[in-house]
Amino acid sequence: MARQGVLWRSTWTIARRDAIEIWRSGRFRWASLLLLAILGAALSTGWWQTAEAARSREAAERAERGMQLAKGAMNPHAAAHYGAFVFKPVAPLSAVDPGLSPFVGSSVFLEAHVQDLTRYQPVDDASPFRGVGPVTAALALQVLVPLLIVLATAPAFAAEREDGTLAQLLSMGTSRASLALGKAVGAALPLAAVLLPAMAIGVTALVWTSPADPPGDIGLRAALLSATYLVSFAIWMALGLAVSARSRSATAALALSFGLWMLAAVVAPPVALLAAQSVAPSTRAGESVRTIESARAALPRWDRRVEDVEERFLTGALDLTPDVPSNPEVVALVEAEAAESALYDDHFARVFAAFERQAAGYTRVGMVVPTLAVQALSMALAGTDYGQHHRFVAATGDYRRAFLGTLNQELTSYGALDTFDYAGDRALWARVPAFRYEGPRVSAVFAAHRATCGALALWLVLAAGFLVQSVRTIRVTS
Amino acid sequence: MSRTVWIVARAEWRLLARRGTARAAVGAAMAVMAIALIVGHGRARADAGDRAALQAWTASQRADLAAAARGDVSRDDVAVIWGPRSTELVANERGTYAVASTAPLAALTVGESDRQPSHYRITARLREAQLTATQLEHPLAMLVGHLDLAFVVVVLLPLSLIALGFDMTASERRAGTLGLLLARPVRLRDVVVGKLVTRSLVVLAMVGVAMAGALGLSAWSTETLVRLSWWGAFALAYAAFWLGLTACVDARGRSAPVQALTLVAVWLGTVVLLPGAIELTARVVRPSPSGPQLATAVRAATHATAVETGRQLGPFLEDHPASGVGRVGMQQYAALQEAREASMARRLRPTLAAFETQRAARRAFLARLRYLSPAMLAQFAFADIAGTSDARQQAFDEQAARFQQSWKAFFGPRLLEARPLDVGDYAEIPSFTFLEEPDGAIVRRIALPLTVLVCGSSGLFVLALRRYAAALAR
């Protein structure tokens, strides 16, 4: 009992001394202030942008629905060409981590015969300067905080060894365990003093200001997001301390941990993308044009198509169930529509499959580099990763089929010879439901990223183990 | 230059060559540069191949249509409407593609090329609607960026230079060996200049090797050589800025770790935080135009036009000239289409103009503020020199727009009269050739940034030398 008491006391003594030392250093204070300023600025502009996007999306959606209903008398096929704009819901946590949302577009235009990737991509949001990435709260948490951590922890053991106080400390009977723990707590306390209030305020503000009907479980998402970041901070702290314990001097520790940070935060992302893209190359723009256009040119000409339907009608090859209209042009139209849809579906399936493989490859590299794992989890929880965008696009495809299906069915069931003179009205337009999309539940997101979570947990265990091992075998004198 | 400078420079060279950190810094930078070059070259070659294939395909499409038209003997109106001599088919259904060539130094700088369309589909219809094209790059690339030579030079090279220079004199001063050296008839200025000369030569060699590698990988042409020279010159000016900055910090005479930390902080500020702050400001002060708002405006225009034209003619004619319409029907259809497009263009113009103005204002804002961060200045200039900046894309947009007008001028009257194409017409169909920007345009664009950077770097060197002198006086 008494022994344990001594252990805790010495741990606390070390922790308190280290914490005070870090806290008092002007460099740490300036860096923290700067970090908080960046975090605050990024978060508030992120929040402002998110609110703005949500407002503009809602207005656009309402306007679109209004015009859909007010089309007046129009042939259902013309209505199919009139098309439908569908808009992507704004993920509330995109204020923290906009992820890919600035680069994937916010609306999709669905039309007969042709399909487009998300149109009017606001890629102008992509700054001409790429560097390490746009400054967002996510960047501050993924890149800047780890840097602050490694810089704060680098001298922990190495400086004491250089000053000779490490030998003193150990000669007084301080155990290695309390040394390791004390150093960790000592580094964690000042960082926590800076970060925890900031995170608490951020999370509260986000949950508080999120729309009344947030898609999914925003509170849970925010909590998991915070947990992810805390785990990543713990990993960096353990790594920084371990490097300090193993380095010859404080300078060497600084250089080494800065190098590690560089590799993980600056070099790894483009390298991971490069690796993912060389394994699964994207469809090239020109190639996709050639594929689509060649396939389109190979489709039967309109007059031939109509002739063909008439011929099949005459030879009895056409299945004449009551649903099938008597107008051959309508049959031809429905067939043409199906053939062209299939063509685009095929093509986009290939494009998206390559993107999926690239995203998966990128995430796989993330298993080895904790910053990438954290990035993946953060985007996933914020609802701004590729998987969730893909899910949205797939939902618009389903909606497109349902929307055109309703209109074509109306045409075919009309059945008269002059089908194209038929005009639908408001009652028909109201029968096509408005597009509704709900993002995945957090449990589904979590399930999709089990491996990444596991990798991050493994990283935590390994880093902690590395720290313990490094302190156990620490050299006492330089 | 005095002999001392050369003696110091040579001695410094031997020292650096033996120092592990220096070797590692230069070695790592060179290795990453080599990887970036090889990868970039592969990417550029694949892109060039893709564009060439699209161009070839476009040409072969036209040749096929012309051949089919020569073989087409039908006099029947319907066959002409749907066959290879159909103006509607050639002008709109098939249309053509305006393809830009790959930027001259795309292998060195991806720049903005990953979100710029490499081609536009051209038809005789509404221009505004035609100028949408999709670039099929993974959105992750916009977030994390590419590993190209520009990234290595802008982001990583400064760290190598910091590693080379953070301890130029600090340790020697602390150990007192510098004082010992200066007890001899040697000027501090010469010693410092000597050390800087060695480092400058190392940088010169690094950039030189990279440019030679780039030249070796790419197809030889005067244009490539000229552009590579500018690229290399800008890289050297950027490196000189970092060397000058390192010298300034070293002249303050703090301990080596403190100097290293200071320089890393400056690096973080210049490469990450300052561009980030500029971008954040731009996001608030000059926000990007809203996508949903544009969608609503486009919708309002299509809605009004659809309702309007819906009243004018049998609705199906809008989209499908049916098999029974005949030549008169086709004429009506073309007239309707023309009216519809004019109405759409009239309605869309103010919205699109506002959209473009807002975009341009944002770009201009960023372009002005780039002078605040040398990293941003360098990145923009590298893209300008490589031909992957927005400027070249705008030139392409304008060329494509002009080409669309000539396409429309050729087919428009034929469409309105529903006149089929004669075999002889095929030879006169306009075709697109992309004209590269003249070198002069690039020089004009980078002259000011280069001057600013060179002046800034020189200023830093002067400041550093003064500081060293002041440090000695203390």
Coordinates of C-alpha atoms in Angstrom, one line a residue, chain B residues 115-412:
Chain B
R115 CA -9.8 19.8 -62.3
Q116 CA -9.6 21.4 -65.7
P117 CA -11.5 19.8 -68.6
S118 CA -9.1 18.5 -71.2
H119 CA -11.8 18.8 -73.9
Y120 CA -15.2 20.3 -74.6
R121 CA -18.0 18.8 -76.6
I122 CA -18.8 21.1 -79.5
T123 CA -22.2 21.2 -81.2
A124 CA -24.2 23.9 -82.9
R125 CA -26.4 24.3 -79.9
L126 CA -26.3 26.6 -77.0
R127 CA -22.7 27.4 -76.1
E128 CA -23.3 27.8 -72.4
A129 CA -24.8 24.4 -72.1
Q130 CA -22.0 22.9 -74.1
L131 CA -19.2 24.2 -72.0
T132 CA -19.7 21.7 -69.3
A133 CA -17.3 18.8 -69.2
T134 CA -16.3 16.4 -66.5
Q135 CA -12.8 15.8 -65.3
L136 CA -12.7 12.4 -63.9
E137 CA -10.2 12.9 -61.1
H138 CA -10.8 11.4 -57.7
P139 CA -12.0 14.1 -55.3
L140 CA -9.4 12.9 -52.8
A141 CA -6.7 14.3 -55.2
M142 CA -8.2 17.8 -54.6
L143 CA -7.9 17.3 -50.9
V144 CA -4.5 15.8 -50.6
G145 CA -2.8 17.0 -53.7
H146 CA -0.3 15.3 -56.0
L147 CA 3.3 14.3 -55.4
D148 CA 4.8 16.4 -58.2
L149 CA 8.1 18.3 -58.5
A150 CA 6.4 21.5 -57.6
F151 CA 5.2 20.0 -54.3
V152 CA 8.7 18.8 -53.5
V153 CA 10.3 22.1 -54.3
V154 CA 7.6 24.3 -52.6
V155 CA 7.0 22.2 -49.5
L156 CA 9.9 19.8 -48.9
L157 CA 13.0 21.5 -50.4
P158 CA 12.9 24.4 -47.8
L159 CA 13.2 21.8 -45.0
S160 CA 16.3 20.4 -46.7
L161 CA 17.7 23.9 -46.9
I162 CA 16.9 24.5 -43.2
A163 CA 18.7 21.3 -42.3
L164 CA 21.7 22.4 -44.3
G165 CA 21.8 25.9 -42.8
F166 CA 20.3 26.1 -39.4
D167 CA 23.7 25.6 -37.8
M168 CA 25.8 27.6 -40.2
T169 CA 27.7 29.4 -37.4
A170 CA 25.7 28.8 -34.2
S171 CA 27.7 25.8 -32.9
E172 CA 31.0 27.3 -33.9
R173 CA 30.1 30.5 -32.1
R174 CA 29.1 28.6 -29.0
A175 CA 32.3 26.5 -29.1
G176 CA 34.4 29.6 -29.7
T177 CA 36.0 28.2 -32.8
L178 CA 34.6 31.0 -34.9
G179 CA 36.2 33.6 -32.6
L180 CA 39.5 31.7 -33.0
L181 CA 39.1 31.7 -36.7
L182 CA 38.5 35.5 -36.7
A183 CA 41.6 36.0 -34.6
R184 CA 43.4 35.4 -37.9
P185 CA 43.3 38.1 -40.7
V186 CA 40.0 36.9 -41.9
R187 CA 36.8 38.9 -42.3
L188 CA 33.6 37.4 -40.9
R189 CA 31.8 38.5 -44.0
D190 CA 34.1 36.3 -46.1
V191 CA 33.6 33.3 -43.8
V192 CA 29.8 33.7 -44.0
V193 CA 29.8 34.2 -47.7
G194 CA 32.0 31.1 -48.1
K195 CA 29.5 29.0 -46.2
L196 CA 26.7 30.4 -48.2
V197 CA 28.5 29.8 -51.5
T198 CA 28.8 26.1 -50.6
R199 CA 25.2 25.8 -49.8
S200 CA 24.1 27.8 -52.9
L201 CA 26.2 25.4 -55.0
V202 CA 24.5 22.4 -53.4
V203 CA 21.1 23.9 -54.2
L204 CA 22.2 24.8 -57.7
A205 CA 23.3 21.2 -58.2
M206 CA 20.0 19.9 -56.9
V207 CA 17.9 22.0 -59.1
G208 CA 20.2 21.5 -62.0
V209 CA 20.0 17.7 -61.7
A210 CA 16.3 17.9 -61.4
M211 CA 15.9 20.0 -64.5
A212 CA 18.4 17.8 -66.4
G213 CA 16.3 14.8 -65.4
A214 CA 13.1 16.5 -66.5
L215 CA 14.7 17.4 -69.8
G216 CA 16.0 13.9 -70.3
L217 CA 12.6 12.4 -69.6
S218 CA 10.6 14.7 -71.9
A219 CA 10.6 15.0 -75.6
W220 CA 13.3 17.5 -76.7
S221 CA 12.1 20.9 -78.0
T222 CA 13.2 24.5 -77.7
E223 CA 9.9 25.2 -76.0
T224 CA 10.5 22.6 -73.3
L225 CA 14.0 24.0 -72.8
V226 CA 12.8 27.6 -72.5
R227 CA 10.1 26.6 -70.0
L228 CA 12.4 24.4 -68.0
S229 CA 14.9 27.2 -67.7
W230 CA 12.2 29.5 -66.3
W231 CA 11.0 26.8 -64.0
G232 CA 14.6 26.2 -62.8
A233 CA 15.2 29.9 -62.4
F234 CA 12.1 30.3 -60.3
A235 CA 13.0 27.2 -58.2
L236 CA 16.5 28.8 -57.6
A237 CA 14.9 32.1 -56.6
Y238 CA 12.7 30.3 -54.2
A239 CA 15.6 28.3 -52.7
A240 CA 17.6 31.5 -52.4
F241 CA 14.8 32.9 -50.3
W242 CA 15.0 30.0 -47.9
L243 CA 18.8 30.2 -47.8
G244 CA 18.7 33.9 -47.1
L245 CA 16.1 33.4 -44.4
T246 CA 18.2 30.6 -42.8
A247 CA 21.2 32.9 -42.8
C248 CA 19.1 35.7 -41.2
V249 CA 18.1 33.4 -38.4
D250 CA 21.6 32.0 -38.0
A251 CA 23.0 35.5 -37.7
R252 CA 21.0 36.1 -34.6
G253 CA 23.4 33.6 -32.9
R254 CA 21.0 31.5 -30.8
S255 CA 21.7 27.9 -30.0
A256 CA 21.4 25.5 -32.9
P257 CA 18.1 23.8 -31.6
V258 CA 16.5 27.1 -31.0
Q259 CA 17.4 28.2 -34.6
A260 CA 16.1 25.0 -36.0
L261 CA 12.8 25.4 -34.1
T262 CA 12.5 29.0 -35.3
L263 CA 13.1 28.0 -38.9
V264 CA 10.6 25.2 -38.7
A265 CA 8.1 27.7 -37.3
V266 CA 8.8 30.0 -40.3
W267 CA 8.4 27.1 -42.7
L268 CA 5.1 26.2 -41.1
G269 CA 3.9 29.8 -41.3
T270 CA 5.0 30.2 -44.9
V271 CA 4.0 26.9 -46.4
V272 CA 0.9 26.0 -44.3
L273 CA -0.5 28.7 -42.2
L274 CA -0.2 31.8 -44.3
P275 CA -1.7 30.2 -47.5
G276 CA -4.3 28.7 -45.2
A277 CA -5.1 32.1 -43.7
I278 CA -5.3 33.7 -47.1
E279 CA -7.6 31.0 -48.3
L280 CA -9.8 31.3 -45.2
T281 CA -10.0 35.1 -45.8
A282 CA -10.9 34.5 -49.4
R283 CA -13.6 32.0 -48.3
V284 CA -15.3 34.7 -46.3
V285 CA -14.5 37.9 -48.2
R286 CA -14.8 36.4 -51.7
P287 CA -16.8 33.2 -51.4
S288 CA -17.2 30.8 -54.2
P289 CA -20.4 31.1 -56.1
S290 CA -23.1 28.8 -54.7
G291 CA -23.7 25.7 -56.7
P292 CA -27.4 25.2 -55.6
Q293 CA -28.1 28.9 -56.5
L294 CA -26.7 28.3 -60.0
A295 CA -28.7 25.2 -60.3
T296 CA -31.9 27.1 -59.4
A297 CA -31.1 29.8 -61.9
V298 CA -30.4 27.2 -64.6
R299 CA -33.6 25.5 -63.7
A300 CA -35.6 28.8 -63.8
A301 CA -34.3 29.4 -67.3
T302 CA -35.0 25.9 -68.6
H303 CA -38.4 26.0 -66.9
A304 CA -39.5 29.2 -68.6
T305 CA -38.1 28.1 -71.9
A306 CA -39.7 24.7 -71.7
V307 CA -43.1 26.2 -70.8
E308 CA -42.7 28.7 -73.6
T309 CA -41.7 26.3 -76.3
G310 CA -44.1 23.7 -75.1
R311 CA -46.9 26.0 -76.1
Q312 CA -45.4 26.6 -79.6
L313 CA -45.2 23.2 -81.2
G314 CA -46.0 19.6 -80.5
P315 CA -43.9 18.9 -77.4
F316 CA -42.2 15.8 -78.7
L317 CA -40.6 17.8 -81.6
E318 CA -38.4 19.5 -79.0
D319 CA -36.4 16.3 -78.5
H320 CA -37.3 13.8 -81.2
P321 CA -37.7 14.8 -84.8
A322 CA -40.0 11.8 -85.4
S323 CA -39.6 9.7 -88.5
G324 CA -42.7 11.2 -90.2
V325 CA -41.9 14.8 -89.9
G326 CA -40.2 15.3 -93.3
R327 CA -38.3 18.3 -94.4
V328 CA -40.8 20.9 -93.4
G329 CA -41.0 19.4 -89.9
M330 CA -37.3 19.5 -89.7
Q331 CA -37.3 23.1 -90.6
Q332 CA -39.8 23.8 -88.0
Y333 CA -37.9 21.8 -85.5
A334 CA -34.7 23.7 -86.2
A335 CA -36.4 27.0 -85.9
L336 CA -37.9 26.0 -82.7
Q337 CA -34.6 24.8 -81.4
E338 CA -33.0 28.0 -82.4
A339 CA -35.7 30.1 -80.6
R340 CA -35.4 27.9 -77.6
E341 CA -31.7 28.3 -77.4
A342 CA -31.8 32.0 -77.9
S343 CA -34.4 32.3 -75.1
M344 CA -32.4 30.1 -72.8
A345 CA -29.2 32.0 -73.5
R346 CA -30.9 35.3 -72.8
R347 CA -32.2 34.0 -69.5
L348 CA -29.0 32.3 -68.5
R349 CA -26.6 35.1 -69.5
P350 CA -26.9 37.3 -66.4
T351 CA -26.7 34.4 -64.0
L352 CA -23.7 32.9 -65.7
A353 CA -22.0 36.2 -66.0
A354 CA -22.5 36.9 -62.3
F355 CA -21.2 33.4 -61.5
E356 CA -18.1 34.0 -63.6
T357 CA -17.6 37.5 -62.1
Q358 CA -17.7 36.1 -58.6
R359 CA -15.3 33.3 -59.6
A360 CA -12.9 35.8 -61.2
A361 CA -13.1 38.1 -58.2
R362 CA -12.1 35.2 -56.0
R363 CA -9.2 34.3 -58.2
A364 CA -8.0 37.9 -58.5
F365 CA -8.1 38.2 -54.7
L366 CA -6.0 35.0 -54.2
A367 CA -3.6 36.1 -56.9
R368 CA -3.1 39.5 -55.2
L369 CA -2.5 38.0 -51.8
R370 CA -0.1 35.3 -53.0
Y371 CA 2.6 37.9 -52.7
L372 CA 2.3 37.5 -49.0
S373 CA 3.7 33.9 -49.0
P374 CA 6.7 32.9 -51.2
A375 CA 5.4 29.4 -51.2
M376 CA 2.1 30.5 -52.8
L377 CA 4.0 32.7 -55.2
A378 CA 6.2 29.8 -56.2
Q379 CA 3.3 27.4 -56.6
F380 CA 1.4 29.8 -58.8
A381 CA 4.4 30.6 -60.9
F382 CA 5.3 26.9 -61.4
A383 CA 1.8 26.2 -62.7
D384 CA 2.0 29.3 -64.9
I385 CA 5.3 28.2 -66.4
A386 CA 4.2 24.6 -66.7
G387 CA 1.0 25.6 -68.4
T388 CA -1.3 24.0 -65.8
S389 CA -2.6 27.3 -64.3
D390 CA -5.9 28.8 -64.9
A391 CA -4.6 31.3 -67.4
R392 CA -3.8 28.6 -70.0
Q393 CA -7.2 27.0 -69.4
Q394 CA -8.9 30.3 -70.0
A395 CA -7.0 30.6 -73.3
F396 CA -8.3 27.2 -74.2
D397 CA -11.9 28.1 -73.1
E398 CA -11.7 31.1 -75.4
Q399 CA -10.4 29.1 -78.3
A400 CA -13.1 26.5 -77.8
A401 CA -15.7 29.2 -77.6
R402 CA -14.5 30.7 -80.9
F403 CA -14.4 27.3 -82.5
Q404 CA -17.9 26.7 -81.4
Q405 CA -19.0 29.9 -83.1
S406 CA -17.4 28.8 -86.3
W407 CA -19.1 25.4 -86.0
K408 CA -22.4 27.2 -85.5
A409 CA -21.7 29.5 -88.3
F410 CA -21.1 26.6 -90.6
F411 CA -24.1 24.4 -89.6
G412 CA -26.6 27.0 -88.4

